[in-house]
Coordinates of C-alpha atoms in Angstrom, one line a residue:
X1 CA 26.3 -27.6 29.6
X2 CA 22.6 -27.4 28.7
X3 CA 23.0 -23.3 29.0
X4 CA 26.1 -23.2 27.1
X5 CA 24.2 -25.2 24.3
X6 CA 21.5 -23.3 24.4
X7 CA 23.6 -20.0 23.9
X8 CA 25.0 -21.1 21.3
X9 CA 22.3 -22.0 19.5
X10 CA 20.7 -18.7 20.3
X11 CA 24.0 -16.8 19.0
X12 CA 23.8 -19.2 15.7
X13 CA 20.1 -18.0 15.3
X14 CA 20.9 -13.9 15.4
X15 CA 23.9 -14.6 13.2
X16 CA 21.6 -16.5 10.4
X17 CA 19.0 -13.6 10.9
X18 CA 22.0 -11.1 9.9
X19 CA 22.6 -12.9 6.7
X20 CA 18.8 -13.0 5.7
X21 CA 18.6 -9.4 6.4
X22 CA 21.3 -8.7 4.8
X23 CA 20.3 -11.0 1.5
X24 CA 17.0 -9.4 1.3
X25 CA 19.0 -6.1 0.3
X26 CA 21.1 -7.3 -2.0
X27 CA 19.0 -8.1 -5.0
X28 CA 20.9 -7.3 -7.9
X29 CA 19.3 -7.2 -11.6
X30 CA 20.1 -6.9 -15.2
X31 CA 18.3 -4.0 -16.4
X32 CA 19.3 -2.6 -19.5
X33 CA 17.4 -3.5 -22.8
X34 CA 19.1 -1.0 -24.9
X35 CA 17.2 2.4 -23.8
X36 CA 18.1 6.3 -25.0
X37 CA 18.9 8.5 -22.6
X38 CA 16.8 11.6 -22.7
X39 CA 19.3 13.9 -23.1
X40 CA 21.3 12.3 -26.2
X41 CA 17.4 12.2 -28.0
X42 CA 17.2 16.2 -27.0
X43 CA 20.7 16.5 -28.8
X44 CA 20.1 14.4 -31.3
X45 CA 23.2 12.3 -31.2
X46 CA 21.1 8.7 -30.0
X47 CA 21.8 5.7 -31.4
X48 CA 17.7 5.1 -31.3
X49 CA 15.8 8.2 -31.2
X50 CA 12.7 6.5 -30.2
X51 CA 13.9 5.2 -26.4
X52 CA 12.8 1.7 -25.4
X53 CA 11.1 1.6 -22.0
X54 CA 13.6 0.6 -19.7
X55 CA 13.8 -0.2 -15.8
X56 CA 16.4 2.2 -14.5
X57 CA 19.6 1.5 -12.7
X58 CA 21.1 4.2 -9.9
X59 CA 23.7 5.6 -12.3
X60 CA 23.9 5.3 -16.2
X61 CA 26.2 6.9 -18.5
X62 CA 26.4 6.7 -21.9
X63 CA 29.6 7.9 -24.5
X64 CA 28.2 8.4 -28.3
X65 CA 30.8 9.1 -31.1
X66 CA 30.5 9.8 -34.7
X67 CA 32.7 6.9 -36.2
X68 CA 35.5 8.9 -38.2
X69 CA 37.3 5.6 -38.5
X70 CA 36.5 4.9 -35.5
X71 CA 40.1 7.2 -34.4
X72 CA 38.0 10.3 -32.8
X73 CA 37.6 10.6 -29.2
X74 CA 34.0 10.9 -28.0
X75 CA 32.9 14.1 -27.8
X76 CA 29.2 13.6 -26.6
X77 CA 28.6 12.1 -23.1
X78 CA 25.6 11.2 -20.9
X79 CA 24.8 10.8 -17.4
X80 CA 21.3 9.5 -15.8
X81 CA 20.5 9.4 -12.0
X82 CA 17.6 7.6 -10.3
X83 CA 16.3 10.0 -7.4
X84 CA 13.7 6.8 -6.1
X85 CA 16.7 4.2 -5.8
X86 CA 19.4 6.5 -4.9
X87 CA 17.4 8.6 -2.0
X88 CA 15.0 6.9 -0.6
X89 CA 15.2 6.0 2.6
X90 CA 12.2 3.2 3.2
X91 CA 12.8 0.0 1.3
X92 CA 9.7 -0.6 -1.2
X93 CA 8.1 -3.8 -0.7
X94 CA 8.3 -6.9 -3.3
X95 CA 4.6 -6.2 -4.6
X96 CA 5.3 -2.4 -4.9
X97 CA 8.3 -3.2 -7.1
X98 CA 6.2 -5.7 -9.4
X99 CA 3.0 -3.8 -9.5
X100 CA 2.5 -2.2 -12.6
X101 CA 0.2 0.4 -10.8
X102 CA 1.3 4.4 -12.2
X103 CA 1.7 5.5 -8.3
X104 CA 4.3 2.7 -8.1
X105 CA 5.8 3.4 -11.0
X106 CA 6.4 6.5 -12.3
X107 CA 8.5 7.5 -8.8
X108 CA 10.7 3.9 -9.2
X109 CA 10.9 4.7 -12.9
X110 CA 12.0 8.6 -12.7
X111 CA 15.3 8.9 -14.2
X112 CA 16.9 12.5 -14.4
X113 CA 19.1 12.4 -17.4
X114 CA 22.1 15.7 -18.7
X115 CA 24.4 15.5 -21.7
X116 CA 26.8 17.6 -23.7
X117 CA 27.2 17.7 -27.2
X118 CA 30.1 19.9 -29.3
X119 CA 28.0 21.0 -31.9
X120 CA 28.8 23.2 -35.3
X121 CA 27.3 27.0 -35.3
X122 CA 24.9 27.7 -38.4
X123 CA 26.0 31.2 -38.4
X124 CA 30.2 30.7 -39.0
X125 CA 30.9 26.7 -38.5
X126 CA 32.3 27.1 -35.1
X127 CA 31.7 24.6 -32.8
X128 CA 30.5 24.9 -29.7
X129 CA 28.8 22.7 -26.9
X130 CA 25.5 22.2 -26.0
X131 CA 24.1 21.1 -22.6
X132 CA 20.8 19.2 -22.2
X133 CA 18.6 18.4 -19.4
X134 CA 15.6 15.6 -19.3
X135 CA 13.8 13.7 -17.7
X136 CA 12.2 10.6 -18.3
X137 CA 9.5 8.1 -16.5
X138 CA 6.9 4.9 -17.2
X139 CA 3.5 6.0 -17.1
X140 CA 2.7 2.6 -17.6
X141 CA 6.0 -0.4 -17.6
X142 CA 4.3 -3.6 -17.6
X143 CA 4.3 -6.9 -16.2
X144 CA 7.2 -8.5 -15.2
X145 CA 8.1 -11.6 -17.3
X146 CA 7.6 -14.9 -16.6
X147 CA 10.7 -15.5 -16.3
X148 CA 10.9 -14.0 -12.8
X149 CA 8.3 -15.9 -11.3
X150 CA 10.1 -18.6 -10.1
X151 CA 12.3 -16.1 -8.2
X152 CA 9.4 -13.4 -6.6
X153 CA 7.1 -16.6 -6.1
X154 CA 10.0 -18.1 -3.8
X155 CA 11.0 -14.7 -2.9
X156 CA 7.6 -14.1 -1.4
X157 CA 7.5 -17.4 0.4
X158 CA 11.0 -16.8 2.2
X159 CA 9.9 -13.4 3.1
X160 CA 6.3 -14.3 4.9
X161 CA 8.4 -16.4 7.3
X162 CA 10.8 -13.6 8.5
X163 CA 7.6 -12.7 10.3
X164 CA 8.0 -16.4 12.2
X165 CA 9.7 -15.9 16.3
X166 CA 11.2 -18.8 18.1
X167 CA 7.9 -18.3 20.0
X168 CA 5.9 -19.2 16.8
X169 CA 8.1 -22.4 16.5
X170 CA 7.8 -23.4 20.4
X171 CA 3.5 -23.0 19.9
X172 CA 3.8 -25.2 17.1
X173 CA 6.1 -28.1 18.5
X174 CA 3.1 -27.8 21.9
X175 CA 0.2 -27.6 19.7
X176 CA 1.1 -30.6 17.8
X177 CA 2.5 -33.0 20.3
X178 CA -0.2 -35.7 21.5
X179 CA 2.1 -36.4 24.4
X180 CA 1.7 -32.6 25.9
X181 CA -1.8 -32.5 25.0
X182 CA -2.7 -35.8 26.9
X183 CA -0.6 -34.8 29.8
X184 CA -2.8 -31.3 29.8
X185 CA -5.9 -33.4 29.9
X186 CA -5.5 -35.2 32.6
X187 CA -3.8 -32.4 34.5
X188 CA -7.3 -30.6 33.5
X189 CA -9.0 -34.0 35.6
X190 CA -7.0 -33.5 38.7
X191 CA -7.9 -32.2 41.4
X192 CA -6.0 -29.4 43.6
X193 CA -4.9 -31.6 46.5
X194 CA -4.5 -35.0 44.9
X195 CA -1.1 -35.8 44.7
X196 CA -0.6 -36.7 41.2
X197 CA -1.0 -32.9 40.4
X198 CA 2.6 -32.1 41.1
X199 CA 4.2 -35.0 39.0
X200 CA 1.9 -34.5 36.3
X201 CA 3.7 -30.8 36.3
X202 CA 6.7 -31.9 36.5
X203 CA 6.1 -34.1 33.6
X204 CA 4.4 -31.6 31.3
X205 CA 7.3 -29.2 31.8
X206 CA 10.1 -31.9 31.2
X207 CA 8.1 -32.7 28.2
X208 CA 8.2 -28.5 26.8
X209 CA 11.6 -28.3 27.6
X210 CA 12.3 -31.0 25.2
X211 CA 10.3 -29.8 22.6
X212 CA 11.5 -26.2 22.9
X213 CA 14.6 -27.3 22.3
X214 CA 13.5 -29.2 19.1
X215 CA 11.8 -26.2 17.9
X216 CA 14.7 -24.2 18.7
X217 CA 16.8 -27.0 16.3
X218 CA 14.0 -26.8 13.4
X219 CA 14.2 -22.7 13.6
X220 CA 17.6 -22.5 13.1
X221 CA 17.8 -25.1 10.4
X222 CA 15.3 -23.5 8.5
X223 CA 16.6 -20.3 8.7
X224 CA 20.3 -22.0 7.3
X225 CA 17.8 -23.2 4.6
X226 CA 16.3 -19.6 3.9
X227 CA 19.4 -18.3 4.0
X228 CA 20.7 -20.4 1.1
X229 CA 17.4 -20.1 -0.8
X230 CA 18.1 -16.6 -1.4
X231 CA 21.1 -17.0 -2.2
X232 CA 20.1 -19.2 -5.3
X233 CA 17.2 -16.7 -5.9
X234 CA 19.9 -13.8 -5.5
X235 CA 22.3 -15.6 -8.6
X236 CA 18.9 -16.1 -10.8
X237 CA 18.7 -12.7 -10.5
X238 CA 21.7 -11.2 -11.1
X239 CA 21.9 -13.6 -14.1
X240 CA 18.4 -12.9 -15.6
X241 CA 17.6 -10.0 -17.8
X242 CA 15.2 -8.1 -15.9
X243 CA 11.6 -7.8 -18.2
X244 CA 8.6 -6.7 -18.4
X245 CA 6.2 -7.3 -20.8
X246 CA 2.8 -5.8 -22.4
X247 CA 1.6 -2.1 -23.2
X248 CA 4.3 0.3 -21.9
X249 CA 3.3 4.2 -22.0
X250 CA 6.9 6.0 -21.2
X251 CA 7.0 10.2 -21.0
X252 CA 10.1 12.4 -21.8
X253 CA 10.7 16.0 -21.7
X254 CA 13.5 18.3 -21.6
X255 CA 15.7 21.5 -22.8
X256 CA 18.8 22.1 -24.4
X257 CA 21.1 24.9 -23.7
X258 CA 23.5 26.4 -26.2
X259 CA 27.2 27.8 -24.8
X260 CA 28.0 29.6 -28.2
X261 CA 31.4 31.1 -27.3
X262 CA 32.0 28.0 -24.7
X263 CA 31.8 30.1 -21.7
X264 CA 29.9 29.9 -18.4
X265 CA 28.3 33.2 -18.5
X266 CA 26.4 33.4 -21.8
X267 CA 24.2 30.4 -22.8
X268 CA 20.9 30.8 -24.1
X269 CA 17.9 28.3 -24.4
X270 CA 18.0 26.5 -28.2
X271 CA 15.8 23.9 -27.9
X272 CA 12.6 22.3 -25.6
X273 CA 10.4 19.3 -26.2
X274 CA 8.0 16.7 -24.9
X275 CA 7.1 13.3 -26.1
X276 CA 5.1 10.2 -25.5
X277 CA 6.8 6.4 -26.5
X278 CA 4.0 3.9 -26.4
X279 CA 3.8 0.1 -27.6
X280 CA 3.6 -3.4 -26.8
X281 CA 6.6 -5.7 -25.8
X282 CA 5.8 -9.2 -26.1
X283 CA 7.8 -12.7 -25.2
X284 CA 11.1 -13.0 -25.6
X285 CA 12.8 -13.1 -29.1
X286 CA 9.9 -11.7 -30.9
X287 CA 9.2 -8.5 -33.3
X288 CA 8.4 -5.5 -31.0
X289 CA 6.8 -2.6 -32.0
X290 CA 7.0 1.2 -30.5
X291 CA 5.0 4.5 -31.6
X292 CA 6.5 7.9 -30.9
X293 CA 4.5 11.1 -30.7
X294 CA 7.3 14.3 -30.0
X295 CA 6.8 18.2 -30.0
X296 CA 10.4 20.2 -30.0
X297 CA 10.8 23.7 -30.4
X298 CA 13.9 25.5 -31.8
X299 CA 14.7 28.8 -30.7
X300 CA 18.0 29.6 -33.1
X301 CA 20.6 32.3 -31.6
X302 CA 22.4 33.4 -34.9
X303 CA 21.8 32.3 -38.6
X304 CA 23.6 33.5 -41.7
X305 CA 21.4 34.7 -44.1
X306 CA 21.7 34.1 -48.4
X307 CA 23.5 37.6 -47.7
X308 CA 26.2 36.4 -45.3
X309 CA 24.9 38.4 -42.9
X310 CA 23.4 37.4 -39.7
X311 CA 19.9 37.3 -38.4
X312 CA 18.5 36.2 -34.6
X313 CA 15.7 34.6 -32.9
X314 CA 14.0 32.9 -35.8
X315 CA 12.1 30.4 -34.7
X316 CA 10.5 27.0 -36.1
X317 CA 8.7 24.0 -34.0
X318 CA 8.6 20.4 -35.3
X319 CA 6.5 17.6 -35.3
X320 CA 7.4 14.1 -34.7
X321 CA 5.4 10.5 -35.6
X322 CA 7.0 7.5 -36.0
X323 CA 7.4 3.7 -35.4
X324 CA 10.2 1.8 -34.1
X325 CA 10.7 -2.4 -34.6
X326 CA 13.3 -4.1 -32.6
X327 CA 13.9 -7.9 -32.1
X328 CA 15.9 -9.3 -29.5
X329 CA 18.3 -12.8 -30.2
X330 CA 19.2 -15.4 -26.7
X331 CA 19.4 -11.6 -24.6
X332 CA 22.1 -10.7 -25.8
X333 CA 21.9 -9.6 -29.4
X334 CA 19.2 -6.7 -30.6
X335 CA 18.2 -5.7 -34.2
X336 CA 16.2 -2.8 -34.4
X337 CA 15.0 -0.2 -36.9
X338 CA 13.2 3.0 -36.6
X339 CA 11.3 5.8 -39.3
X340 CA 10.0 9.0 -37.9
X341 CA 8.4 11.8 -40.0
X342 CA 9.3 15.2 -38.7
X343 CA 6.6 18.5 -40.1
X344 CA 8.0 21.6 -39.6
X345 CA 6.0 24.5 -38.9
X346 CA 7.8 28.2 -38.9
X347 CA 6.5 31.8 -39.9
X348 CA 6.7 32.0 -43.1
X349 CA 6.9 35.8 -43.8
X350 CA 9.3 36.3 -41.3
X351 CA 12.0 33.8 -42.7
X352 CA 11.1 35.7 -46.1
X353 CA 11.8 38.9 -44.7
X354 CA 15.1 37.7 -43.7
X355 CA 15.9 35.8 -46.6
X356 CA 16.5 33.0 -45.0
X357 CA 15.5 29.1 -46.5
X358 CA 13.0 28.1 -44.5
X359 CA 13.3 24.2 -42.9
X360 CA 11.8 21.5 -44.6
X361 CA 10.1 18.4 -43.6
X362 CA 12.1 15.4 -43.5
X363 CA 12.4 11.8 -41.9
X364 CA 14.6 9.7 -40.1
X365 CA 15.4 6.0 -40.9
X366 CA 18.1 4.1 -39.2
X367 CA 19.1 0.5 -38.4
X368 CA 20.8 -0.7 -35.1
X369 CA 22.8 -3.1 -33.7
X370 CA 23.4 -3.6 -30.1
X371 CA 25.2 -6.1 -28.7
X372 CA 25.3 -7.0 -24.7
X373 CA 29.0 -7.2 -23.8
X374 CA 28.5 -7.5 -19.8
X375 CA 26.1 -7.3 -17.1
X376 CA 24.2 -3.8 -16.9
X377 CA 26.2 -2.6 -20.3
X378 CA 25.4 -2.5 -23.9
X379 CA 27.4 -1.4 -27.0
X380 CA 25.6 0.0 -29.8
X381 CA 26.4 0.7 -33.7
X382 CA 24.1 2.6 -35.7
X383 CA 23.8 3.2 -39.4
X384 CA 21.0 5.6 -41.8
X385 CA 19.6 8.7 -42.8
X386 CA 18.8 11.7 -40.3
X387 CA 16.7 14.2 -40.3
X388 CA 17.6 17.6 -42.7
X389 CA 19.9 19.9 -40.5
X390 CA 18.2 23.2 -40.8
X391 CA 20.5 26.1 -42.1
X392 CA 23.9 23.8 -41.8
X393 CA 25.5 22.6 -45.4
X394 CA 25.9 19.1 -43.8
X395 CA 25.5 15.4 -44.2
X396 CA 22.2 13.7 -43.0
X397 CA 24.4 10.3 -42.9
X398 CA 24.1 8.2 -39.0
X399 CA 27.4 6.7 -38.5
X400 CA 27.8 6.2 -34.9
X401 CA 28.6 4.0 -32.0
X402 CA 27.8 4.5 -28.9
X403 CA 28.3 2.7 -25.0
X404 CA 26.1 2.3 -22.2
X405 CA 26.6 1.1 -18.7
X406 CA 24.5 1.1 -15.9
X407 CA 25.4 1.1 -12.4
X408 CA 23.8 0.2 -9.0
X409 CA 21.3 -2.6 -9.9
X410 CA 20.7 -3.6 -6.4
X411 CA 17.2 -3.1 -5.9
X412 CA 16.3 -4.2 -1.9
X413 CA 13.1 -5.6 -1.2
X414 CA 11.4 -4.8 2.4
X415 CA 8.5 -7.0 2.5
X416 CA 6.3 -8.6 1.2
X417 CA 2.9 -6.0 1.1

């Protein structure tokens, strides 16, 4: 009976070690503060063109749409994958995924991010689509928010006593029973023939036999314990935006790719840039501030002249600086507006030579509204002023709403160090 007890218990213990194992990979967290994905900033079709630093999820994508009565179906689209959380094949441990450290960081933070855009042709109005590629990463995130404390600070605790055995459990019920230790004293005073040698054996195994088995009790009740722990720490998770807070330093690059007659075969490369989003993100519910720094280069496949006739390969570059403020209401609600002054710089006698009006500087001013509809998604409406289009007879007005949804929060932790 004692046997079939004991296996039991024994079967009850690998079972509850299952569950902890399996808990400690299923940490799943809401991520999204309303970010821009790389390749809708490259195409110029964001809702925010100055991204907020965000922690990535596996899989984003992201649908934009000029309004049009809000009757048009979207015509712009992007997609965002995160090589670190998708690939890799070691779990990163819990002080890895805090640490603010760059070489933590800017591999958990890589997202690779493509969109499409149908865009209008400067040369005859025609529209055609338009491919980007970019990439974005945190140079610098943050610190995670108080808010998460609770949760790592328990989380940590759970997960230095996975490294506890039963044989931990059994030294500690010996080391700490005066019974045992009294029995091993006198068994220590007793000589090799005297005959109280043997009972006192028999007694100091009875007595670890019984203490085993309380051990045995106490490990399996705590790990019934830890198991439910998590569980808890798993739902404050999942229900918890995911923050972090301080100076952030985030780095985006990319290209754009024009398809002018919508076929495979002939694309050319219309546009490249680079730039820097830096700021500070303080507590919760209070005015946060972000400064942009962006070089993009335009490389234009076919203008139409004052003539009407057509001229290639004129090239201009631009300049970016601006400054972003957003506020965030109860997590779920986010005002935000953004100004950014774009210079132009071009060669001037070769635009004269063509007859072609040269671009001009210009800015970008546009308010935001995003509102968090469900875990891991966000719906956006923006409203403003863009930039001058260059060459194209059309309206600088922002009307546009866009949807975001990210997808594989999970986010398993493999120890502690």
């Amino acid at each position: 009976m004692k046997h079939k007890l004991l296996i039991v218990i024994i079967s009850m213990l690998m079972l509850c070690s299952m569950v902890i194992a399996q808990s400690d990979s299923s940490i799943q967290l809401d991520q999204l503060q309303v970010p821009s994905s790389p390749a809708f900033v490259l195409l110029g079709v964001a809702p925010n063109s100055i991204e907020r630093p965000k922690n990535p999820t596996d899989f984003t994508f992201a649908l934009a749409n000029a309004t049009n009565g809000f009757t048009a179906v979207p015509k712009n689209f992007a997609v965002e994958v995160a090589p670190f959380w998708l690939l890799t094949k070691k779990k990163p441990s819990l002080s890895s995924f805090i640490s603010e450290k760059p070489k933590y960081s800017i591999p958990q933070t890589l997202v690779l991010s493509m969109g499409t855009h149908t865009a209008r042709s400067s040369f005859d109005s025609s529209e055609f689509t338009q491919v980007a590629i970019g990439f974005s990463l945190s140079i610098l995130r943050g610190k995670v928010g108080k808010e998460y404390k609770n949760w790592s600070d328990s989380l940590s605790m759970i997960l230095k006593k996975e490294n506890q055995t039963i044989e931990t459990w059994y030294d500690k019920y010996e080391n700490e029973d005066p019974e045992l230790q009294r029995l091993k004293t006198r068994l220590d005073n007793v000589n090799a023939d005297n005959a109280l040698l043997l009972l006192l054996e028999d007694s100091i195994n009875n007595r670890t036999e019984k203490l085993h088995a309380l051990a045995e009790q106490a490990y399996q009740n705590d790990l019934v314990k830890r198991s439910a722990d998590l569980a808890t720490i798993k739902r404050l998770a999942s229900s918890t935006d995911f923050r972090r807070y301080g100076f952030k330093m985030d780095f985006a690059a990319g290209v754009v790719m024009d398809y002018p007659f919508n076929t495979f075969q002939q694309a050319y490369l219309s546009k490249a840039g680079a730039w820097l989003t830096m700021g500070v993100e303080d507590q919760p519910n209070e005015l946060n501030f972000l400064g942009l720094v962006r070089y993009t280069g335009q490389f234009d496949y076919a203008l139409k002249n004052q003539m009407g006739m057509k001229v290639s390969n004129l090239n201009h570059h631009a300049f970016d600086v601006g400054f972003r403020l957003y506020k965030d209401f109860n997590d779920k609600f986010t005002l935000s507006y953004e100004l950014i002054r774009r210079l132009v710089s071009y060669n001037k006698e070769k635009y004269s030579l063509s007859n072609i009006i040269p671009p001009d500087n210009s800015n970008r001013s546009s308010f935001s509204i995003n509102y968090k509809i469900g875990k891991n998604q966000n719906l956006s409406f923006s409203f403003g002023k863009d930039f001058l289009q260059p060459f194209l007879s059309k309206d600088n007005l922002i009307t546009s709403l866009s949807f975001l949804s990210g997808l594989g929060s999970l986010r398993p932790i493999g120890s502690l160090q």
